[in-house]
């Protein structure tokens, strides 16, 4: 595989590029977010993953605008809350996120979870497509969708093309975000995405630090002279995912970015194929279409 570094990027279906390592701010208090995002930029991160539900879009935006890094070099993600999902609430949330962050555009907007029923999911997606056409959002995606939700979205995209005047008018999926790690590798969802060149982002890539002493990780950490955390993040990168580690500790922020001076072998990767399905967070992928 080609050598990776902290500035490496992947091309999205939208035509834009996404940095392969993101800095997650889930559960980061608003009062701390500006400081830790600034630290992440100092370390070399160029990608911040927020959400309306995290209530820290404003300090993230402040850190981006205060940074010496040009705005166009920083990738900022937010998400539409699943509560009361609809066309109108999505349109409203895009405006709110732009206002909160203070940014002229949002690089990636995701639907946070597939709740609200089919009609409301379609309406929310339509609102995102309109926001993209208006230049408010650059790339679109979803989070926590199961394969059945993804299949439904493809149907909605085709319907919107017919309703809105032709090919491309239904929008295009650039990114999907899921809990992804060796104990929840989601091969069905990953395969669905790969066939369509959709980038899969990995939240909880460190399994919420519950696997540091796992017998699968310890030999690899010793072999490569790295921490179990770094083994997990390198696994994610080599699987082609975009991991989103989160930490408010400066040392950990640095550790989570120190991933580019070693490479896992094919045997190493194979040893981490657990075949298990063990979420450490919520799992909306299993929700019914009517939920």
PDB file of C-alpha atoms in Angstrom:
ATOM      1  CA  UNK A   1       0.000   0.000   0.000  1.00  0.00           C
ATOM      2  CA  UNK A   2       1.135   3.562  -0.618  1.00  0.00           C
ATOM      3  CA  UNK A   3       2.690   5.355   2.324  1.00  0.00           C
ATOM      4  CA  UNK A   4       0.231   7.256   4.481  1.00  0.00           C
ATOM      5  CA  UNK A   5       0.840  10.427   6.472  1.00  0.00           C
ATOM      6  CA  UNK A   6      -1.264  12.766   8.558  1.00  0.00           C
ATOM      7  CA  UNK A   7      -1.983  14.913   5.490  1.00  0.00           C
ATOM      8  CA  UNK A   8      -3.167  11.981   3.351  1.00  0.00           C
ATOM      9  CA  UNK A   9      -6.651  12.347   1.875  1.00  0.00           C
ATOM     10  CA  UNK A  10      -9.271  10.258   0.105  1.00  0.00           C
ATOM     11  CA  UNK A  11     -11.350  11.441  -2.853  1.00  0.00           C
ATOM     12  CA  UNK A  12     -15.091  11.639  -2.227  1.00  0.00           C
ATOM     13  CA  UNK A  13     -17.910  11.014  -4.693  1.00  0.00           C
ATOM     14  CA  UNK A  14     -18.671  14.742  -4.398  1.00  0.00           C
ATOM     15  CA  UNK A  15     -15.269  15.543  -5.899  1.00  0.00           C
ATOM     16  CA  UNK A  16     -13.867  16.925  -2.656  1.00  0.00           C
ATOM     17  CA  UNK A  17     -11.206  15.255  -0.501  1.00  0.00           C
ATOM     18  CA  UNK A  18     -11.380  14.095   3.106  1.00  0.00           C
ATOM     19  CA  UNK A  19      -8.351  13.797   5.433  1.00  0.00           C
ATOM     20  CA  UNK A  20      -7.897  10.143   6.445  1.00  0.00           C
ATOM     21  CA  UNK A  21      -7.668  10.897  10.178  1.00  0.00           C
ATOM     22  CA  UNK A  22     -10.373  12.856  11.962  1.00  0.00           C
ATOM     23  CA  UNK A  23     -10.529  14.386  15.428  1.00  0.00           C
ATOM     24  CA  UNK A  24     -13.799  13.503  17.160  1.00  0.00           C
ATOM     25  CA  UNK A  25     -15.454  15.865  19.648  1.00  0.00           C
ATOM     26  CA  UNK A  26     -18.321  13.688  20.893  1.00  0.00           C
ATOM     27  CA  UNK A  27     -18.868  14.466  24.606  1.00  0.00           C
ATOM     28  CA  UNK A  28     -16.269  17.246  24.487  1.00  0.00           C
ATOM     29  CA  UNK A  29     -17.657  20.070  26.658  1.00  0.00           C
ATOM     30  CA  UNK A  30     -18.192  23.320  24.776  1.00  0.00           C
ATOM     31  CA  UNK A  31     -15.915  25.068  27.258  1.00  0.00           C
ATOM     32  CA  UNK A  32     -13.008  22.800  26.327  1.00  0.00           C
ATOM     33  CA  UNK A  33     -13.627  22.261  22.622  1.00  0.00           C
ATOM     34  CA  UNK A  34     -11.813  25.295  21.221  1.00  0.00           C
ATOM     35  CA  UNK A  35      -8.661  24.486  23.194  1.00  0.00           C
ATOM     36  CA  UNK A  36      -8.502  20.794  22.293  1.00  0.00           C
ATOM     37  CA  UNK A  37      -9.379  21.348  18.616  1.00  0.00           C
ATOM     38  CA  UNK A  38      -6.575  23.902  18.479  1.00  0.00           C
ATOM     39  CA  UNK A  39      -4.248  21.309  20.020  1.00  0.00           C
ATOM     40  CA  UNK A  40      -5.337  18.800  17.369  1.00  0.00           C
ATOM     41  CA  UNK A  41      -4.489  21.314  14.642  1.00  0.00           C
ATOM     42  CA  UNK A  42      -1.073  21.861  16.231  1.00  0.00           C
ATOM     43  CA  UNK A  43      -0.462  18.102  16.102  1.00  0.00           C
ATOM     44  CA  UNK A  44      -1.416  17.974  12.431  1.00  0.00           C
ATOM     45  CA  UNK A  45      -5.085  16.985  12.281  1.00  0.00           C
ATOM     46  CA  UNK A  46      -7.039  18.706   9.508  1.00  0.00           C
ATOM     47  CA  UNK A  47     -10.432  17.110  10.106  1.00  0.00           C
ATOM     48  CA  UNK A  48     -12.939  17.783  12.931  1.00  0.00           C
ATOM     49  CA  UNK A  49     -16.033  15.617  13.438  1.00  0.00           C
ATOM     50  CA  UNK A  50     -18.830  17.385  15.324  1.00  0.00           C
ATOM     51  CA  UNK A  51     -22.644  17.226  15.362  1.00  0.00           C
ATOM     52  CA  UNK A  52     -25.553  19.424  16.348  1.00  0.00           C
ATOM     53  CA  UNK A  53     -26.262  17.001  19.192  1.00  0.00           C
ATOM     54  CA  UNK A  54     -22.732  17.464  20.586  1.00  0.00           C
ATOM     55  CA  UNK A  55     -23.449  21.144  21.286  1.00  0.00           C
ATOM     56  CA  UNK A  56     -19.917  22.199  20.436  1.00  0.00           C
ATOM     57  CA  UNK A  57     -20.158  23.385  16.816  1.00  0.00           C
ATOM     58  CA  UNK A  58     -19.495  26.984  17.908  1.00  0.00           C
ATOM     59  CA  UNK A  59     -16.148  26.449  19.692  1.00  0.00           C
ATOM     60  CA  UNK A  60     -15.052  24.086  16.908  1.00  0.00           C
ATOM     61  CA  UNK A  61     -15.811  26.806  14.367  1.00  0.00           C
ATOM     62  CA  UNK A  62     -13.973  29.363  16.469  1.00  0.00           C
ATOM     63  CA  UNK A  63     -10.870  27.156  16.568  1.00  0.00           C
ATOM     64  CA  UNK A  64     -11.059  26.714  12.773  1.00  0.00           C
ATOM     65  CA  UNK A  65     -11.419  30.438  12.121  1.00  0.00           C
ATOM     66  CA  UNK A  66      -8.627  31.363  14.558  1.00  0.00           C
ATOM     67  CA  UNK A  67      -6.253  28.770  13.144  1.00  0.00           C
ATOM     68  CA  UNK A  68      -3.401  29.787  10.856  1.00  0.00           C
ATOM     69  CA  UNK A  69      -4.406  26.859   8.643  1.00  0.00           C
ATOM     70  CA  UNK A  70      -6.415  28.074   5.620  1.00  0.00           C
ATOM     71  CA  UNK A  71     -10.132  27.312   5.971  1.00  0.00           C
ATOM     72  CA  UNK A  72     -10.135  25.317   2.721  1.00  0.00           C
ATOM     73  CA  UNK A  73      -7.530  22.936   4.166  1.00  0.00           C
ATOM     74  CA  UNK A  74      -9.700  22.035   7.181  1.00  0.00           C
ATOM     75  CA  UNK A  75     -12.535  19.517   6.888  1.00  0.00           C
ATOM     76  CA  UNK A  76     -15.477  20.117   9.239  1.00  0.00           C
ATOM     77  CA  UNK A  77     -18.353  17.676   9.718  1.00  0.00           C
ATOM     78  CA  UNK A  78     -21.666  18.153  11.464  1.00  0.00           C
ATOM     79  CA  UNK A  79     -24.796  16.019  11.675  1.00  0.00           C
ATOM     80  CA  UNK A  80     -28.558  16.454  11.542  1.00  0.00           C
ATOM     81  CA  UNK A  81     -30.118  15.211  14.820  1.00  0.00           C
ATOM     82  CA  UNK A  82     -32.366  12.157  14.451  1.00  0.00           C
ATOM     83  CA  UNK A  83     -35.027  13.594  16.749  1.00  0.00           C
ATOM     84  CA  UNK A  84     -37.983  14.923  14.730  1.00  0.00           C
ATOM     85  CA  UNK A  85     -36.142  14.261  11.466  1.00  0.00           C
ATOM     86  CA  UNK A  86     -37.871  15.870   8.473  1.00  0.00           C
ATOM     87  CA  UNK A  87     -37.349  18.111   5.453  1.00  0.00           C
ATOM     88  CA  UNK A  88     -38.111  21.256   7.445  1.00  0.00           C
ATOM     89  CA  UNK A  89     -36.038  20.409  10.505  1.00  0.00           C
ATOM     90  CA  UNK A  90     -33.095  19.514   8.279  1.00  0.00           C
ATOM     91  CA  UNK A  91     -33.272  22.795   6.360  1.00  0.00           C
ATOM     92  CA  UNK A  92     -33.471  24.629   9.659  1.00  0.00           C
ATOM     93  CA  UNK A  93     -30.560  22.684  11.159  1.00  0.00           C
ATOM     94  CA  UNK A  94     -28.257  23.428   8.228  1.00  0.00           C
ATOM     95  CA  UNK A  95     -28.847  27.153   8.806  1.00  0.00           C
ATOM     96  CA  UNK A  96     -28.381  26.727  12.548  1.00  0.00           C
ATOM     97  CA  UNK A  97     -25.115  24.808  12.121  1.00  0.00           C
ATOM     98  CA  UNK A  98     -23.767  27.466   9.759  1.00  0.00           C
ATOM     99  CA  UNK A  99     -24.707  30.161  12.248  1.00  0.00           C
ATOM    100  CA  UNK A 100     -23.333  28.273  15.256  1.00  0.00           C
ATOM    101  CA  UNK A 101     -20.033  27.375  13.631  1.00  0.00           C
ATOM    102  CA  UNK A 102     -19.573  30.753  11.978  1.00  0.00           C
ATOM    103  CA  UNK A 103     -18.278  28.979   8.892  1.00  0.00           C
ATOM    104  CA  UNK A 104     -19.288  29.909   5.366  1.00  0.00           C
ATOM    105  CA  UNK A 105     -19.892  26.273   4.471  1.00  0.00           C
ATOM    106  CA  UNK A 106     -19.861  22.843   6.078  1.00  0.00           C
ATOM    107  CA  UNK A 107     -17.614  20.270   4.422  1.00  0.00           C
ATOM    108  CA  UNK A 108     -19.771  17.270   5.282  1.00  0.00           C
ATOM    109  CA  UNK A 109     -23.272  17.001   6.696  1.00  0.00           C
ATOM    110  CA  UNK A 110     -24.562  13.626   7.801  1.00  0.00           C
ATOM    111  CA  UNK A 111     -27.981  12.415   8.870  1.00  0.00           C
ATOM    112  CA  UNK A 112     -27.040  11.231  12.364  1.00  0.00           C
ATOM    113  CA  UNK A 113     -29.290   8.165  12.540  1.00  0.00           C
ATOM    114  CA  UNK A 114     -32.044   6.542  10.450  1.00  0.00           C
ATOM    115  CA  UNK A 115     -34.965   7.342  12.734  1.00  0.00           C
ATOM    116  CA  UNK A 116     -38.217   9.077  11.769  1.00  0.00           C
ATOM    117  CA  UNK A 117     -39.695   6.817   9.106  1.00  0.00           C
ATOM    118  CA  UNK A 118     -39.193   6.562   5.359  1.00  0.00           C
ATOM    119  CA  UNK A 119     -40.906   9.802   4.300  1.00  0.00           C
ATOM    120  CA  UNK A 120     -38.951  11.880   6.797  1.00  0.00           C
ATOM    121  CA  UNK A 121     -35.642  10.274   5.842  1.00  0.00           C
ATOM    122  CA  UNK A 122     -36.371  11.122   2.207  1.00  0.00           C
ATOM    123  CA  UNK A 123     -37.340  14.655   3.152  1.00  0.00           C
ATOM    124  CA  UNK A 124     -34.173  15.138   5.207  1.00  0.00           C
ATOM    125  CA  UNK A 125     -32.025  13.902   2.327  1.00  0.00           C
ATOM    126  CA  UNK A 126     -33.817  16.234  -0.109  1.00  0.00           C
ATOM    127  CA  UNK A 127     -33.088  19.157   2.212  1.00  0.00           C
ATOM    128  CA  UNK A 128     -29.394  18.226   2.263  1.00  0.00           C
ATOM    129  CA  UNK A 129     -29.301  18.007  -1.532  1.00  0.00           C
ATOM    130  CA  UNK A 130     -30.766  21.515  -1.717  1.00  0.00           C
ATOM    131  CA  UNK A 131     -28.225  22.785   0.821  1.00  0.00           C
ATOM    132  CA  UNK A 132     -25.446  21.313  -1.289  1.00  0.00           C
ATOM    133  CA  UNK A 133     -26.806  22.957  -4.435  1.00  0.00           C
ATOM    134  CA  UNK A 134     -26.885  26.271  -2.563  1.00  0.00           C
ATOM    135  CA  UNK A 135     -23.217  25.910  -1.564  1.00  0.00           C
ATOM    136  CA  UNK A 136     -23.959  25.618   2.141  1.00  0.00           C
ATOM    137  CA  UNK A 137     -22.731  22.018   2.357  1.00  0.00           C
ATOM    138  CA  UNK A 138     -20.062  20.458   0.160  1.00  0.00           C
ATOM    139  CA  UNK A 139     -20.567  16.711   0.679  1.00  0.00           C
ATOM    140  CA  UNK A 140     -23.443  14.589   1.967  1.00  0.00           C
ATOM    141  CA  UNK A 141     -23.705  11.362   3.883  1.00  0.00           C
ATOM    142  CA  UNK A 142     -25.409   9.335   6.538  1.00  0.00           C
ATOM    143  CA  UNK A 143     -24.529   7.749   9.863  1.00  0.00           C
ATOM    144  CA  UNK A 144     -25.679   4.553  11.546  1.00  0.00           C
ATOM    145  CA  UNK A 145     -27.692   3.325   8.536  1.00  0.00           C
ATOM    146  CA  UNK A 146     -28.139  -0.427   8.094  1.00  0.00           C
ATOM    147  CA  UNK A 147     -28.019  -2.003   4.635  1.00  0.00           C
ATOM    148  CA  UNK A 148     -31.818  -1.846   4.473  1.00  0.00           C
ATOM    149  CA  UNK A 149     -31.694   1.893   5.169  1.00  0.00           C
ATOM    150  CA  UNK A 150     -28.981   2.324   2.535  1.00  0.00           C
ATOM    151  CA  UNK A 151     -31.023   0.429  -0.054  1.00  0.00           C
ATOM    152  CA  UNK A 152     -33.989   2.641   0.774  1.00  0.00           C
ATOM    153  CA  UNK A 153     -31.852   5.766   0.362  1.00  0.00           C
ATOM    154  CA  UNK A 154     -30.804   4.645  -3.100  1.00  0.00           C
ATOM    155  CA  UNK A 155     -34.490   4.316  -3.956  1.00  0.00           C
ATOM    156  CA  UNK A 156     -35.137   7.800  -2.568  1.00  0.00           C
ATOM    157  CA  UNK A 157     -32.277   9.210  -4.653  1.00  0.00           C
ATOM    158  CA  UNK A 158     -33.779   7.707  -7.818  1.00  0.00           C
ATOM    159  CA  UNK A 159     -37.212   9.076  -6.914  1.00  0.00           C
ATOM    160  CA  UNK A 160     -35.770  12.532  -6.280  1.00  0.00           C
ATOM    161  CA  UNK A 161     -33.997  12.456  -9.638  1.00  0.00           C
ATOM    162  CA  UNK A 162     -37.340  11.878 -11.327  1.00  0.00           C
ATOM    163  CA  UNK A 163     -39.104  14.460  -9.181  1.00  0.00           C
ATOM    164  CA  UNK A 164     -36.397  17.117  -9.454  1.00  0.00           C
ATOM    165  CA  UNK A 165     -35.440  16.871 -13.095  1.00  0.00           C
ATOM    166  CA  UNK A 166     -32.887  14.230 -13.924  1.00  0.00           C
ATOM    167  CA  UNK A 167     -29.622  12.504 -13.157  1.00  0.00           C
ATOM    168  CA  UNK A 168     -27.670  13.957 -10.253  1.00  0.00           C
ATOM    169  CA  UNK A 169     -30.677  15.844  -8.888  1.00  0.00           C
ATOM    170  CA  UNK A 170     -31.201  13.240  -6.161  1.00  0.00           C
ATOM    171  CA  UNK A 171     -27.815  13.809  -4.576  1.00  0.00           C
ATOM    172  CA  UNK A 172     -24.912  11.433  -4.077  1.00  0.00           C
ATOM    173  CA  UNK A 173     -23.721   9.652  -0.950  1.00  0.00           C
ATOM    174  CA  UNK A 174     -20.090  10.500  -0.213  1.00  0.00           C
ATOM    175  CA  UNK A 175     -19.607   9.242   3.344  1.00  0.00           C
ATOM    176  CA  UNK A 176     -21.147   6.855   5.860  1.00  0.00           C
ATOM    177  CA  UNK A 177     -20.184   6.823   9.521  1.00  0.00           C
ATOM    178  CA  UNK A 178     -20.461   3.797  11.808  1.00  0.00           C
ATOM    179  CA  UNK A 179     -18.956   2.219  14.882  1.00  0.00           C
ATOM    180  CA  UNK A 180     -16.141   0.199  13.294  1.00  0.00           C
ATOM    181  CA  UNK A 181     -13.346  -1.829  14.923  1.00  0.00           C
ATOM    182  CA  UNK A 182     -12.165  -5.466  14.903  1.00  0.00           C
ATOM    183  CA  UNK A 183     -15.060  -6.529  17.128  1.00  0.00           C
ATOM    184  CA  UNK A 184     -17.606  -4.797  14.879  1.00  0.00           C
ATOM    185  CA  UNK A 185     -16.188  -4.785  11.346  1.00  0.00           C
ATOM    186  CA  UNK A 186     -19.620  -4.684   9.629  1.00  0.00           C
ATOM    187  CA  UNK A 187     -18.574  -6.510   6.419  1.00  0.00           C
ATOM    188  CA  UNK A 188     -22.063  -6.193   4.880  1.00  0.00           C
ATOM    189  CA  UNK A 189     -22.185  -2.419   5.239  1.00  0.00           C
ATOM    190  CA  UNK A 190     -18.524  -1.965   4.278  1.00  0.00           C
ATOM    191  CA  UNK A 191     -19.007  -4.050   1.128  1.00  0.00           C
ATOM    192  CA  UNK A 192     -22.089  -2.006   0.188  1.00  0.00           C
ATOM    193  CA  UNK A 193     -20.040   1.179   0.503  1.00  0.00           C
ATOM    194  CA  UNK A 194     -16.989  -0.100  -1.342  1.00  0.00           C
ATOM    195  CA  UNK A 195     -19.081  -1.040  -4.379  1.00  0.00           C
ATOM    196  CA  UNK A 196     -20.222   2.581  -4.570  1.00  0.00           C
ATOM    197  CA  UNK A 197     -16.935   4.319  -3.623  1.00  0.00           C
ATOM    198  CA  UNK A 198     -18.513   5.614  -0.404  1.00  0.00           C
ATOM    199  CA  UNK A 199     -15.979   6.361   2.326  1.00  0.00           C
ATOM    200  CA  UNK A 200     -16.652   4.642   5.670  1.00  0.00           C
ATOM    201  CA  UNK A 201     -15.755   6.626   8.774  1.00  0.00           C
ATOM    202  CA  UNK A 202     -15.101   4.802  12.036  1.00  0.00           C
ATOM    203  CA  UNK A 203     -16.393   6.208  15.303  1.00  0.00           C
ATOM    204  CA  UNK A 204     -15.424   4.498  18.556  1.00  0.00           C
ATOM    205  CA  UNK A 205     -12.382   3.084  16.701  1.00  0.00           C
ATOM    206  CA  UNK A 206     -10.716   2.525  20.085  1.00  0.00           C
ATOM    207  CA  UNK A 207     -13.704   0.554  21.443  1.00  0.00           C
ATOM    208  CA  UNK A 208     -13.952   3.154  24.220  1.00  0.00           C
ATOM    209  CA  UNK A 209     -10.633   1.886  25.599  1.00  0.00           C
ATOM    210  CA  UNK A 210     -12.202  -1.388  26.718  1.00  0.00           C
ATOM    211  CA  UNK A 211      -9.837  -3.624  24.693  1.00  0.00           C
ATOM    212  CA  UNK A 212      -6.368  -2.303  25.546  1.00  0.00           C
ATOM    213  CA  UNK A 213      -5.417  -5.535  27.280  1.00  0.00           C
ATOM    214  CA  UNK A 214      -7.030  -7.804  24.722  1.00  0.00           C
ATOM    215  CA  UNK A 215      -4.830 -10.791  23.818  1.00  0.00           C
ATOM    216  CA  UNK A 216      -5.288 -10.011  20.127  1.00  0.00           C
ATOM    217  CA  UNK A 217      -3.783  -6.540  20.489  1.00  0.00           C
ATOM    218  CA  UNK A 218      -0.947  -7.156  22.949  1.00  0.00           C
ATOM    219  CA  UNK A 219       1.306  -9.200  20.597  1.00  0.00           C
ATOM    220  CA  UNK A 220       0.880  -6.618  17.822  1.00  0.00           C
ATOM    221  CA  UNK A 221       1.659  -3.735  20.165  1.00  0.00           C
ATOM    222  CA  UNK A 222       4.829  -5.510  21.268  1.00  0.00           C
ATOM    223  CA  UNK A 223       5.816  -6.450  17.704  1.00  0.00           C
ATOM    224  CA  UNK A 224       5.529  -2.899  16.390  1.00  0.00           C
ATOM    225  CA  UNK A 225       6.545  -1.007  19.537  1.00  0.00           C
ATOM    226  CA  UNK A 226       3.214   0.796  19.575  1.00  0.00           C
ATOM    227  CA  UNK A 227       0.273   1.119  21.961  1.00  0.00           C
ATOM    228  CA  UNK A 228      -2.898  -0.965  21.509  1.00  0.00           C
ATOM    229  CA  UNK A 229      -4.635   2.310  20.631  1.00  0.00           C
ATOM    230  CA  UNK A 230      -2.222   2.929  17.786  1.00  0.00           C
ATOM    231  CA  UNK A 231      -2.641  -0.645  16.527  1.00  0.00           C
ATOM    232  CA  UNK A 232      -6.424  -0.145  16.361  1.00  0.00           C
ATOM    233  CA  UNK A 233      -6.138   3.164  14.526  1.00  0.00           C
ATOM    234  CA  UNK A 234      -3.598   1.782  12.068  1.00  0.00           C
ATOM    235  CA  UNK A 235      -5.935  -1.183  11.445  1.00  0.00           C
ATOM    236  CA  UNK A 236      -8.692   1.297  10.637  1.00  0.00           C
ATOM    237  CA  UNK A 237      -6.503   3.267   8.225  1.00  0.00           C
ATOM    238  CA  UNK A 238      -5.313   0.152   6.420  1.00  0.00           C
ATOM    239  CA  UNK A 239      -8.893  -1.078   6.058  1.00  0.00           C
ATOM    240  CA  UNK A 240      -9.538   2.125   4.134  1.00  0.00           C
ATOM    241  CA  UNK A 241     -11.648   3.682   6.897  1.00  0.00           C
ATOM    242  CA  UNK A 242     -11.394   7.232   8.244  1.00  0.00           C
ATOM    243  CA  UNK A 243     -11.048   6.780  12.026  1.00  0.00           C
ATOM    244  CA  UNK A 244     -12.354   9.477  14.390  1.00  0.00           C
ATOM    245  CA  UNK A 245     -10.522   9.058  17.707  1.00  0.00           C
ATOM    246  CA  UNK A 246     -11.499  11.440  20.467  1.00  0.00           C
ATOM    247  CA  UNK A 247      -9.569  12.628  23.495  1.00  0.00           C
ATOM    248  CA  UNK A 248      -9.212  15.841  25.444  1.00  0.00           C
ATOM    249  CA  UNK A 249      -5.778  14.824  26.804  1.00  0.00           C
ATOM    250  CA  UNK A 250      -2.906  16.489  24.886  1.00  0.00           C
ATOM    251  CA  UNK A 251      -0.672  13.416  25.159  1.00  0.00           C
ATOM    252  CA  UNK A 252      -3.424  11.147  23.796  1.00  0.00           C
ATOM    253  CA  UNK A 253      -4.223  13.562  20.974  1.00  0.00           C
ATOM    254  CA  UNK A 254      -0.572  13.273  19.946  1.00  0.00           C
ATOM    255  CA  UNK A 255      -0.471   9.482  20.426  1.00  0.00           C
ATOM    256  CA  UNK A 256      -3.582   9.018  18.285  1.00  0.00           C
ATOM    257  CA  UNK A 257      -1.866  10.814  15.399  1.00  0.00           C
ATOM    258  CA  UNK A 258       1.456   8.949  15.636  1.00  0.00           C
ATOM    259  CA  UNK A 259       0.476   6.240  13.177  1.00  0.00           C
ATOM    260  CA  UNK A 260       2.656   6.640  10.132  1.00  0.00           C
ATOM    261  CA  UNK A 261       6.017   5.073  10.999  1.00  0.00           C
ATOM    262  CA  UNK A 262       4.798   1.466  10.937  1.00  0.00           C
ATOM    263  CA  UNK A 263       2.521  -0.773   8.905  1.00  0.00           C
ATOM    264  CA  UNK A 264       0.488  -3.834   9.843  1.00  0.00           C
ATOM    265  CA  UNK A 265       1.241  -6.911   7.737  1.00  0.00           C
ATOM    266  CA  UNK A 266      -1.424  -8.969   6.019  1.00  0.00           C
ATOM    267  CA  UNK A 267      -0.975 -11.519   8.814  1.00  0.00           C
ATOM    268  CA  UNK A 268      -1.454  -8.805  11.438  1.00  0.00           C
ATOM    269  CA  UNK A 269      -4.693  -7.703   9.779  1.00  0.00           C
ATOM    270  CA  UNK A 270      -5.846 -11.303   9.496  1.00  0.00           C
ATOM    271  CA  UNK A 271      -5.233 -11.853  13.212  1.00  0.00           C
ATOM    272  CA  UNK A 272      -7.733  -9.068  13.969  1.00  0.00           C
ATOM    273  CA  UNK A 273     -10.577 -10.681  12.031  1.00  0.00           C
ATOM    274  CA  UNK A 274     -12.717 -11.665  15.003  1.00  0.00           C
ATOM    275  CA  UNK A 275     -16.024 -12.207  13.203  1.00  0.00           C
ATOM    276  CA  UNK A 276     -17.698 -10.791  16.313  1.00  0.00           C
ATOM    277  CA  UNK A 277     -20.571  -8.306  16.505  1.00  0.00           C
ATOM    278  CA  UNK A 278     -20.060  -6.385  19.731  1.00  0.00           C
ATOM    279  CA  UNK A 279     -21.129  -2.738  19.684  1.00  0.00           C
ATOM    280  CA  UNK A 280     -19.786  -0.580  22.496  1.00  0.00           C
ATOM    281  CA  UNK A 281     -22.144   2.302  21.618  1.00  0.00           C
ATOM    282  CA  UNK A 282     -25.701   2.613  20.303  1.00  0.00           C
ATOM    283  CA  UNK A 283     -26.567   0.622  17.182  1.00  0.00           C
ATOM    284  CA  UNK A 284     -29.314   2.235  15.069  1.00  0.00           C
ATOM    285  CA  UNK A 285     -28.295   0.065  12.084  1.00  0.00           C
ATOM    286  CA  UNK A 286     -30.708  -2.583  13.373  1.00  0.00           C
ATOM    287  CA  UNK A 287     -33.682  -0.198  13.535  1.00  0.00           C
ATOM    288  CA  UNK A 288     -36.673  -1.085  11.377  1.00  0.00           C
ATOM    289  CA  UNK A 289     -37.539   1.043   8.350  1.00  0.00           C
ATOM    290  CA  UNK A 290     -40.687   2.224  10.112  1.00  0.00           C
ATOM    291  CA  UNK A 291     -38.762   3.352  13.219  1.00  0.00           C
TER     292      UNK A 291
END
